[in-house]
mmCIF file of C-alpha atoms in Angstrom:
data_model
loop_
_atom_site.group_PDB
_atom_site.id
_atom_site.type_symbol
_atom_site.label_atom_id
_atom_site.label_comp_id
_atom_site.label_asym_id
_atom_site.label_seq_id
_atom_site.Cartn_x
_atom_site.Cartn_y
_atom_site.Cartn_z
ATOM 1 C CA MET A 1 -16.574 38.928 39.066
ATOM 2 C CA ARG A 2 -14.120 41.113 37.194
ATOM 3 C CA LEU A 3 -13.225 40.496 33.543
ATOM 4 C CA ARG A 4 -9.899 38.949 34.554
ATOM 5 C CA HIS A 5 -11.777 36.584 36.892
ATOM 6 C CA ILE A 6 -14.017 35.540 34.003
ATOM 7 C CA GLU A 7 -10.961 34.822 31.852
ATOM 8 C CA ILE A 8 -9.318 32.586 34.464
ATOM 9 C CA PHE A 9 -12.635 30.860 35.185
ATOM 10 C CA GLU A 10 -13.135 30.034 31.495
ATOM 11 C CA ALA A 11 -9.528 28.969 30.995
ATOM 12 C CA ILE A 12 -9.568 26.552 33.943
ATOM 13 C CA ARG A 13 -13.000 25.200 33.047
ATOM 14 C CA ARG A 14 -11.822 24.421 29.511
ATOM 15 C CA THR A 15 -8.411 22.996 30.390
ATOM 16 C CA GLY A 16 -8.957 21.469 33.848
ATOM 17 C CA SER A 17 -5.486 22.630 34.793
ATOM 18 C CA LEU A 18 -4.147 25.756 36.457
ATOM 19 C CA THR A 19 -0.851 25.394 34.566
ATOM 20 C CA GLU A 20 -2.566 25.113 31.172
ATOM 21 C CA ALA A 21 -4.937 27.955 32.017
ATOM 22 C CA ALA A 22 -1.987 30.190 32.929
ATOM 23 C CA ALA A 23 -0.275 29.327 29.627
ATOM 24 C CA ALA A 24 -3.461 30.113 27.671
ATOM 25 C CA LEU A 25 -3.660 33.536 29.333
ATOM 26 C CA HIS A 26 0.110 34.160 28.999
ATOM 27 C CA ILE A 27 0.599 34.621 32.728
ATOM 28 C CA SER A 28 2.571 32.703 35.352
ATOM 29 C CA GLN A 29 1.007 29.876 37.355
ATOM 30 C CA PRO A 30 1.333 31.803 40.647
ATOM 31 C CA ALA A 31 -0.479 34.752 39.016
ATOM 32 C CA ALA A 32 -3.234 32.417 37.798
ATOM 33 C CA SER A 33 -3.549 30.860 41.254
ATOM 34 C CA LYS A 34 -3.791 34.323 42.819
ATOM 35 C CA LEU A 35 -6.501 35.360 40.307
ATOM 36 C CA LEU A 36 -8.558 32.259 41.075
ATOM 37 C CA ALA A 37 -8.208 32.774 44.828
ATOM 38 C CA HIS A 38 -9.271 36.405 44.490
ATOM 39 C CA ALA A 39 -12.330 35.444 42.400
ATOM 40 C CA GLU A 40 -13.385 32.805 44.928
ATOM 41 C CA ALA A 41 -12.850 35.235 47.826
ATOM 42 C CA GLN A 42 -15.088 37.833 46.160
ATOM 43 C CA LEU A 43 -17.790 35.269 45.355
ATOM 44 C CA GLY A 44 -17.688 33.590 48.745
ATOM 45 C CA PHE A 45 -17.530 30.018 47.418
ATOM 46 C CA LYS A 46 -15.168 27.616 45.650
ATOM 47 C CA LEU A 47 -15.220 27.485 41.863
ATOM 48 C CA PHE A 48 -13.135 24.338 41.384
ATOM 49 C CA GLU A 49 -12.215 21.188 43.262
ATOM 50 C CA ARG A 50 -9.265 18.934 42.540
ATOM 51 C CA VAL A 51 -10.391 15.472 41.421
ATOM 52 C CA LYS A 52 -7.782 12.920 40.339
ATOM 53 C CA GLY A 53 -5.279 15.638 39.540
ATOM 54 C CA ARG A 54 -7.701 17.799 37.514
ATOM 55 C CA LEU A 55 -9.645 20.909 38.479
ATOM 56 C CA VAL A 56 -13.378 20.217 38.190
ATOM 57 C CA ALA A 57 -16.076 22.882 38.391
ATOM 58 C CA THR A 58 -18.157 22.919 41.560
ATOM 59 C CA ARG A 59 -21.955 22.913 41.510
ATOM 60 C CA GLU A 60 -21.964 26.684 42.017
ATOM 61 C CA ALA A 61 -19.541 27.118 39.103
ATOM 62 C CA GLU A 62 -21.763 24.993 36.849
ATOM 63 C CA ILE A 63 -24.709 27.254 37.667
ATOM 64 C CA LEU A 64 -22.601 30.325 36.815
ATOM 65 C CA THR A 65 -21.249 28.852 33.567
ATOM 66 C CA PRO A 66 -24.023 29.900 31.098
ATOM 67 C CA GLU A 67 -23.879 33.529 32.247
ATOM 68 C CA VAL A 68 -20.083 33.562 32.232
ATOM 69 C CA GLU A 69 -20.061 32.125 28.691
ATOM 70 C CA ARG A 70 -22.451 34.864 27.559
ATOM 71 C CA LEU A 71 -20.254 37.577 29.077
ATOM 72 C CA ASN A 72 -17.174 36.003 27.508
ATOM 73 C CA GLN A 73 -18.839 36.038 24.084
ATOM 74 C CA ASP A 74 -19.704 39.714 24.539
ATOM 75 C CA LEU A 75 -16.100 40.426 25.484
ATOM 76 C CA ASN A 76 -14.851 38.615 22.380
ATOM 77 C CA SER A 77 -17.277 40.647 20.268
ATOM 78 C CA VAL A 78 -15.815 43.869 21.691
ATOM 79 C CA ARG A 79 -12.297 42.642 20.905
ATOM 80 C CA ARG A 80 -13.240 41.774 17.310
ATOM 81 C CA LEU A 81 -14.848 45.194 16.841
ATOM 82 C CA ALA A 82 -11.778 46.965 18.248
ATOM 83 C CA ALA A 83 -9.507 44.923 15.953
ATOM 84 C CA SER A 84 -11.717 45.812 13.012
ATOM 85 C CA LEU A 85 -11.500 49.529 13.789
ATOM 86 C CA ARG A 86 -7.716 49.265 14.146
ATOM 87 C CA GLU A 87 -6.896 47.049 11.174
ATOM 88 C CA ARG A 88 -9.456 48.173 8.581
ATOM 89 C CA PRO A 89 -9.195 51.957 8.252
ATOM 90 C CA HIS A 90 -10.936 51.948 4.847
ATOM 91 C CA GLY A 91 -14.128 50.573 6.373
ATOM 92 C CA HIS A 92 -15.597 47.269 7.424
ATOM 93 C CA LEU A 93 -19.234 46.150 7.292
ATOM 94 C CA ARG A 94 -20.739 43.236 9.198
ATOM 95 C CA LEU A 95 -23.817 42.289 7.233
ATOM 96 C CA GLY A 96 -26.617 39.896 7.942
ATOM 97 C CA CYS A 97 -29.225 38.866 5.407
ATOM 98 C CA ALA A 98 -31.881 36.289 4.675
ATOM 99 C CA PRO A 99 -30.274 33.309 2.876
ATOM 100 C CA ALA A 100 -32.089 34.006 -0.413
ATOM 101 C CA LEU A 101 -30.871 37.611 -0.450
ATOM 102 C CA GLY A 102 -27.300 36.518 0.202
ATOM 103 C CA LEU A 103 -27.478 34.551 -3.031
ATOM 104 C CA GLY A 104 -29.437 36.875 -5.285
ATOM 105 C CA LEU A 105 -28.938 40.449 -4.055
ATOM 106 C CA LEU A 106 -25.771 40.973 -2.017
ATOM 107 C CA PRO A 107 -23.071 39.830 -4.501
ATOM 108 C CA GLN A 108 -23.881 42.652 -6.926
ATOM 109 C CA VAL A 109 -23.989 45.243 -4.144
ATOM 110 C CA VAL A 110 -20.778 44.054 -2.499
ATOM 111 C CA ARG A 111 -18.961 44.161 -5.842
ATOM 112 C CA ALA A 112 -20.163 47.726 -6.501
ATOM 113 C CA SER A 113 -19.109 48.765 -2.991
ATOM 114 C CA ARG A 114 -15.620 47.329 -3.404
ATOM 115 C CA ASP A 115 -15.285 49.002 -6.804
ATOM 116 C CA ALA A 116 -16.130 52.339 -5.172
ATOM 117 C CA ARG A 117 -14.039 51.694 -2.030
ATOM 118 C CA PRO A 118 -11.300 49.159 -2.874
ATOM 119 C CA GLY A 119 -10.140 48.899 0.739
ATOM 120 C CA ILE A 120 -13.514 48.015 2.248
ATOM 121 C CA THR A 121 -13.910 44.582 3.883
ATOM 122 C CA PHE A 122 -16.986 42.565 4.783
ATOM 123 C CA ASP A 123 -18.239 39.899 7.154
ATOM 124 C CA ILE A 124 -21.434 38.419 5.683
ATOM 125 C CA HIS A 125 -23.761 36.147 7.639
ATOM 126 C CA THR A 126 -26.910 34.488 6.291
ATOM 127 C CA TYR A 127 -29.495 34.056 9.035
ATOM 128 C CA HIS A 128 -33.241 33.829 9.441
ATOM 129 C CA SER A 129 -35.142 36.761 10.977
ATOM 130 C CA ALA A 130 -34.767 35.931 14.677
ATOM 131 C CA GLU A 131 -31.002 35.477 14.319
ATOM 132 C CA LEU A 132 -30.669 38.720 12.339
ATOM 133 C CA VAL A 133 -32.454 40.646 15.087
ATOM 134 C CA GLN A 134 -30.315 39.032 17.770
ATOM 135 C CA GLY A 135 -27.125 39.762 15.821
ATOM 136 C CA LEU A 136 -27.993 43.443 15.620
ATOM 137 C CA LEU A 137 -28.962 43.726 19.279
ATOM 138 C CA THR A 138 -25.728 42.035 20.407
ATOM 139 C CA ARG A 139 -23.706 44.243 18.017
ATOM 140 C CA GLU A 140 -22.412 41.299 16.020
ATOM 141 C CA LEU A 141 -23.986 42.849 12.908
ATOM 142 C CA ASP A 142 -24.065 46.432 11.624
ATOM 143 C CA LEU A 143 -26.883 46.020 9.086
ATOM 144 C CA ALA A 144 -29.437 43.320 8.305
ATOM 145 C CA VAL A 145 -31.281 42.878 4.994
ATOM 146 C CA THR A 146 -34.513 40.983 5.406
ATOM 147 C CA PHE A 147 -37.989 40.136 4.143
ATOM 148 C CA ASP A 148 -39.213 40.609 7.735
ATOM 149 C CA GLN A 149 -41.699 43.484 8.132
ATOM 150 C CA HIS A 150 -41.996 43.392 11.924
ATOM 151 C CA ASP A 151 -40.772 46.226 14.143
ATOM 152 C CA TYR A 152 -38.452 45.462 17.070
ATOM 153 C CA PRO A 153 -37.536 47.541 20.146
ATOM 154 C CA GLY A 154 -34.124 49.135 19.696
ATOM 155 C CA LEU A 155 -34.083 48.611 15.913
ATOM 156 C CA THR A 156 -35.131 50.808 12.998
ATOM 157 C CA ARG A 157 -36.569 49.277 9.838
ATOM 158 C CA ALA A 158 -36.353 51.183 6.533
ATOM 159 C CA PRO A 159 -37.770 50.064 3.169
ATOM 160 C CA LEU A 160 -35.351 49.005 0.422
ATOM 161 C CA GLY A 161 -37.777 48.050 -2.327
ATOM 162 C CA HIS A 162 -39.500 44.818 -3.149
ATOM 163 C CA THR A 163 -39.324 41.577 -5.055
ATOM 164 C CA GLU A 164 -42.281 39.491 -6.201
ATOM 165 C CA LEU A 165 -43.248 35.866 -6.065
ATOM 166 C CA VAL A 166 -43.055 33.888 -9.307
ATOM 167 C CA HIS A 167 -43.931 30.402 -10.538
ATOM 168 C CA LEU A 168 -40.833 28.355 -11.434
ATOM 169 C CA GLY A 169 -40.931 24.929 -13.051
ATOM 170 C CA ARG A 170 -40.418 22.896 -16.197
ATOM 171 C CA LYS A 171 -43.937 23.094 -17.600
ATOM 172 C CA PRO A 172 -44.248 25.578 -20.483
ATOM 173 C CA GLY A 173 -47.251 27.885 -20.486
ATOM 174 C CA PRO A 174 -48.315 31.282 -21.819
ATOM 175 C CA GLY A 175 -48.698 34.342 -19.644
ATOM 176 C CA PRO A 176 -49.036 34.633 -15.882
ATOM 177 C CA THR A 177 -50.169 31.806 -13.616
ATOM 178 C CA ARG A 178 -53.440 32.394 -11.795
ATOM 179 C CA LEU A 179 -53.463 31.265 -8.172
ATOM 180 C CA ALA A 180 -56.411 29.007 -8.993
ATOM 181 C CA ASP A 181 -54.179 27.178 -11.502
ATOM 182 C CA LEU A 182 -51.786 26.126 -8.730
ATOM 183 C CA ALA A 183 -54.168 23.345 -7.749
ATOM 184 C CA GLN A 184 -53.011 21.495 -10.870
ATOM 185 C CA ASP A 185 -49.347 21.551 -9.843
ATOM 186 C CA THR A 186 -47.182 19.559 -7.477
ATOM 187 C CA LEU A 187 -46.168 22.520 -5.382
ATOM 188 C CA ILE A 188 -42.942 23.459 -3.587
ATOM 189 C CA VAL A 189 -43.600 26.415 -1.269
ATOM 190 C CA LEU A 190 -41.906 28.407 1.466
ATOM 191 C CA ASP A 191 -42.777 27.731 5.088
ATOM 192 C CA SER A 192 -45.612 30.044 6.155
ATOM 193 C CA ARG A 193 -43.329 31.398 8.903
ATOM 194 C CA ASP A 194 -41.268 32.949 6.096
ATOM 195 C CA ALA A 195 -42.563 36.354 4.930
ATOM 196 C CA SER A 196 -42.948 35.089 1.350
ATOM 197 C CA GLY A 197 -44.643 31.897 2.456
ATOM 198 C CA ALA A 198 -47.033 33.857 4.668
ATOM 199 C CA LEU A 199 -47.881 36.225 1.808
ATOM 200 C CA LEU A 200 -48.704 33.331 -0.527
ATOM 201 C CA GLN A 201 -50.799 31.598 2.118
ATOM 202 C CA MET A 202 -52.812 34.779 2.789
ATOM 203 C CA ALA A 203 -53.495 35.191 -0.930
ATOM 204 C CA LEU A 204 -54.626 31.573 -1.230
ATOM 205 C CA ASP A 205 -56.856 31.894 1.832
ATOM 206 C CA ALA A 206 -58.396 35.076 0.447
ATOM 207 C CA GLN A 207 -59.514 33.154 -2.653
ATOM 208 C CA GLY A 208 -60.551 30.070 -0.710
ATOM 209 C CA LEU A 209 -57.876 27.957 -2.400
ATOM 210 C CA ASP A 210 -56.166 24.943 -0.848
ATOM 211 C CA PRO A 211 -53.666 23.541 -3.394
ATOM 212 C CA ASP A 212 -51.773 20.323 -2.746
ATOM 213 C CA VAL A 213 -48.348 21.144 -1.272
ATOM 214 C CA ALA A 214 -45.861 18.362 -1.904
ATOM 215 C CA ILE A 215 -42.784 19.989 -0.347
ATOM 216 C CA GLN A 216 -42.366 22.839 2.119
ATOM 217 C CA VAL A 217 -38.922 24.402 2.585
ATOM 218 C CA GLN A 218 -37.318 27.231 4.549
ATOM 219 C CA THR A 219 -35.140 28.819 1.854
ATOM 220 C CA HIS A 220 -35.927 30.065 -1.642
ATOM 221 C CA TYR A 221 -32.841 28.616 -3.297
ATOM 222 C CA VAL A 222 -33.615 25.121 -1.990
ATOM 223 C CA ALA A 223 -37.073 25.465 -3.555
ATOM 224 C CA CYS A 224 -35.422 26.444 -6.863
ATOM 225 C CA ALA A 225 -33.040 23.491 -6.723
ATOM 226 C CA LEU A 226 -35.920 21.096 -6.063
ATOM 227 C CA ALA A 227 -37.879 22.522 -8.997
ATOM 228 C CA GLU A 228 -34.835 22.130 -11.255
ATOM 229 C CA ALA A 229 -34.535 18.500 -10.154
ATOM 230 C CA GLY A 230 -38.127 17.920 -11.277
ATOM 231 C CA CYS A 231 -39.605 17.578 -7.795
ATOM 232 C CA GLY A 232 -42.446 19.993 -8.553
ATOM 233 C CA GLU A 233 -43.295 23.612 -9.353
ATOM 234 C CA ALA A 234 -41.886 26.223 -6.961
ATOM 235 C CA ILE A 235 -43.285 29.549 -5.790
ATOM 236 C CA VAL A 236 -40.261 31.698 -4.965
ATOM 237 C CA ASP A 237 -39.055 35.292 -5.125
ATOM 238 C CA ALA A 238 -37.813 36.794 -8.384
ATOM 239 C CA ILE A 239 -34.416 37.875 -7.027
ATOM 240 C CA THR A 240 -33.518 34.292 -6.119
ATOM 241 C CA VAL A 241 -34.847 33.031 -9.456
ATOM 242 C CA ARG A 242 -32.453 35.376 -11.291
ATOM 243 C CA ALA A 243 -29.533 33.791 -9.462
ATOM 244 C CA MET A 244 -30.799 30.193 -9.744
ATOM 245 C CA LEU A 245 -32.384 30.089 -13.217
ATOM 246 C CA ARG A 246 -31.092 27.189 -15.306
ATOM 247 C CA PRO A 247 -31.708 26.118 -18.926
ATOM 248 C CA GLY A 248 -35.037 24.364 -19.360
ATOM 249 C CA MET A 249 -36.681 26.174 -16.445
ATOM 250 C CA VAL A 250 -39.741 28.349 -17.059
ATOM 251 C CA VAL A 251 -40.560 31.477 -15.028
ATOM 252 C CA ARG A 252 -44.096 32.836 -14.955
ATOM 253 C CA ARG A 253 -45.516 35.714 -12.957
ATOM 254 C CA LEU A 254 -48.472 35.228 -10.656
ATOM 255 C CA ASP A 255 -51.888 36.741 -11.312
ATOM 256 C CA PRO A 256 -52.559 38.810 -9.294
ATOM 257 C CA PRO A 257 -48.919 39.750 -8.567
ATOM 258 C CA LEU A 258 -47.683 39.162 -5.029
ATOM 259 C CA LYS A 259 -45.013 41.704 -4.054
ATOM 260 C CA VAL A 260 -42.675 40.987 -1.135
ATOM 261 C CA PRO A 261 -41.173 44.095 0.576
ATOM 262 C CA LEU A 262 -37.486 44.163 1.465
ATOM 263 C CA SER A 263 -36.163 46.078 4.469
ATOM 264 C CA ILE A 264 -32.913 47.112 6.100
ATOM 265 C CA LEU A 265 -32.629 46.867 9.893
ATOM 266 C CA THR A 266 -30.242 49.038 11.909
ATOM 267 C CA ARG A 267 -29.783 49.892 15.590
ATOM 268 C CA THR A 268 -31.903 52.918 16.471
ATOM 269 C CA GLN A 269 -29.381 54.494 18.847
ATOM 270 C CA ASP A 270 -26.446 54.305 16.406
ATOM 271 C CA PRO A 271 -26.158 57.034 13.746
ATOM 272 C CA LEU A 272 -25.480 55.729 10.232
ATOM 273 C CA SER A 273 -22.000 56.426 8.907
ATOM 274 C CA ALA A 274 -21.340 57.571 5.333
ATOM 275 C CA LEU A 275 -20.249 54.010 4.570
ATOM 276 C CA HIS A 276 -23.554 52.618 5.848
ATOM 277 C CA ARG A 277 -25.600 55.153 3.905
ATOM 278 C CA GLU A 278 -23.704 54.444 0.679
ATOM 279 C CA PHE A 279 -24.224 50.714 1.046
ATOM 280 C CA ILE A 280 -27.941 51.098 1.778
ATOM 281 C CA GLU A 281 -28.378 53.295 -1.308
ATOM 282 C CA ARG A 282 -26.668 50.639 -3.443
ATOM 283 C CA LEU A 283 -29.035 48.060 -1.987
ATOM 284 C CA ARG A 284 -32.005 50.211 -3.041
ATOM 285 C CA GLN A 285 -30.619 50.569 -6.555
ATOM 286 C CA ALA A 286 -30.053 46.819 -6.845
ATOM 287 C CA CYS A 287 -33.576 46.078 -5.594
ATOM 288 C CA ALA A 288 -35.010 48.352 -8.287
ATOM 289 C CA GLU A 289 -32.956 46.601 -10.981
ATOM 290 C CA LEU A 290 -33.793 43.073 -9.828
ATOM 291 C CA ALA A 291 -37.481 43.574 -8.959
ATOM 292 C CA GLN A 292 -38.762 42.430 -12.369
ATOM 293 C CA PRO A 293 -38.823 38.654 -12.921
ATOM 294 C CA PRO A 294 -36.439 37.314 -15.614
ATOM 295 C CA LEU A 295 -39.164 36.355 -18.122
#
């Protein structure tokens, strides 16, 4: 199937009408009918049947649909990228990041970037690791900021700095919190599939500790909000705590400290532009400034 065949296939499948499909594609109905006939002739089978005045996809068309939708999404991605290159000559960055980093790290870096380059524009998406990787591989993202330390084919991971896990709650107390002291708390922790959650779990296992976990969450800022509401004591990263700290909340470091590395993911085959390099350097500077907990 050619790209034009994919467009007419999608238009008819969505509208159920050759007339409406032609209007959606800004072509005449005879031209749409000719496109459909040509597609079916190349494929060797019918794509649609007329049922009660509407065009309904055949069984073969239904089987093709998932792959056609994927190709159509890729085509739309190419169009958006071309529009971006045309309409945003001062630079445009499509960023992905872990949700916690979108709250605590990116705002400062985006502001500094726009101060330095007033014309720059951004698309910012907050995803978990698997979605960040997929977004880079499908070229929907240019850069991804993540806690993830895994390596992926086709992607390059570079260190940005680190944050550290801290104890956040309403209970006052002097000095750092020892991991053994967590057994006395009603704990809110990150899912062990999260890099921070996995780091905490490994440290607990290493000391043979099994504290009572009351609530397990997937994002750091939800853990902070639950701690603020009095649901328990949270173990979260210091960058998020800086953004979420409210009056009456107490932050204590952990003993021993648990540092969580931060990384930037890029596509290996694509050279970094000056804009990319500038943004990554600002990320490193911000990581260094925000690494210490707000005690």
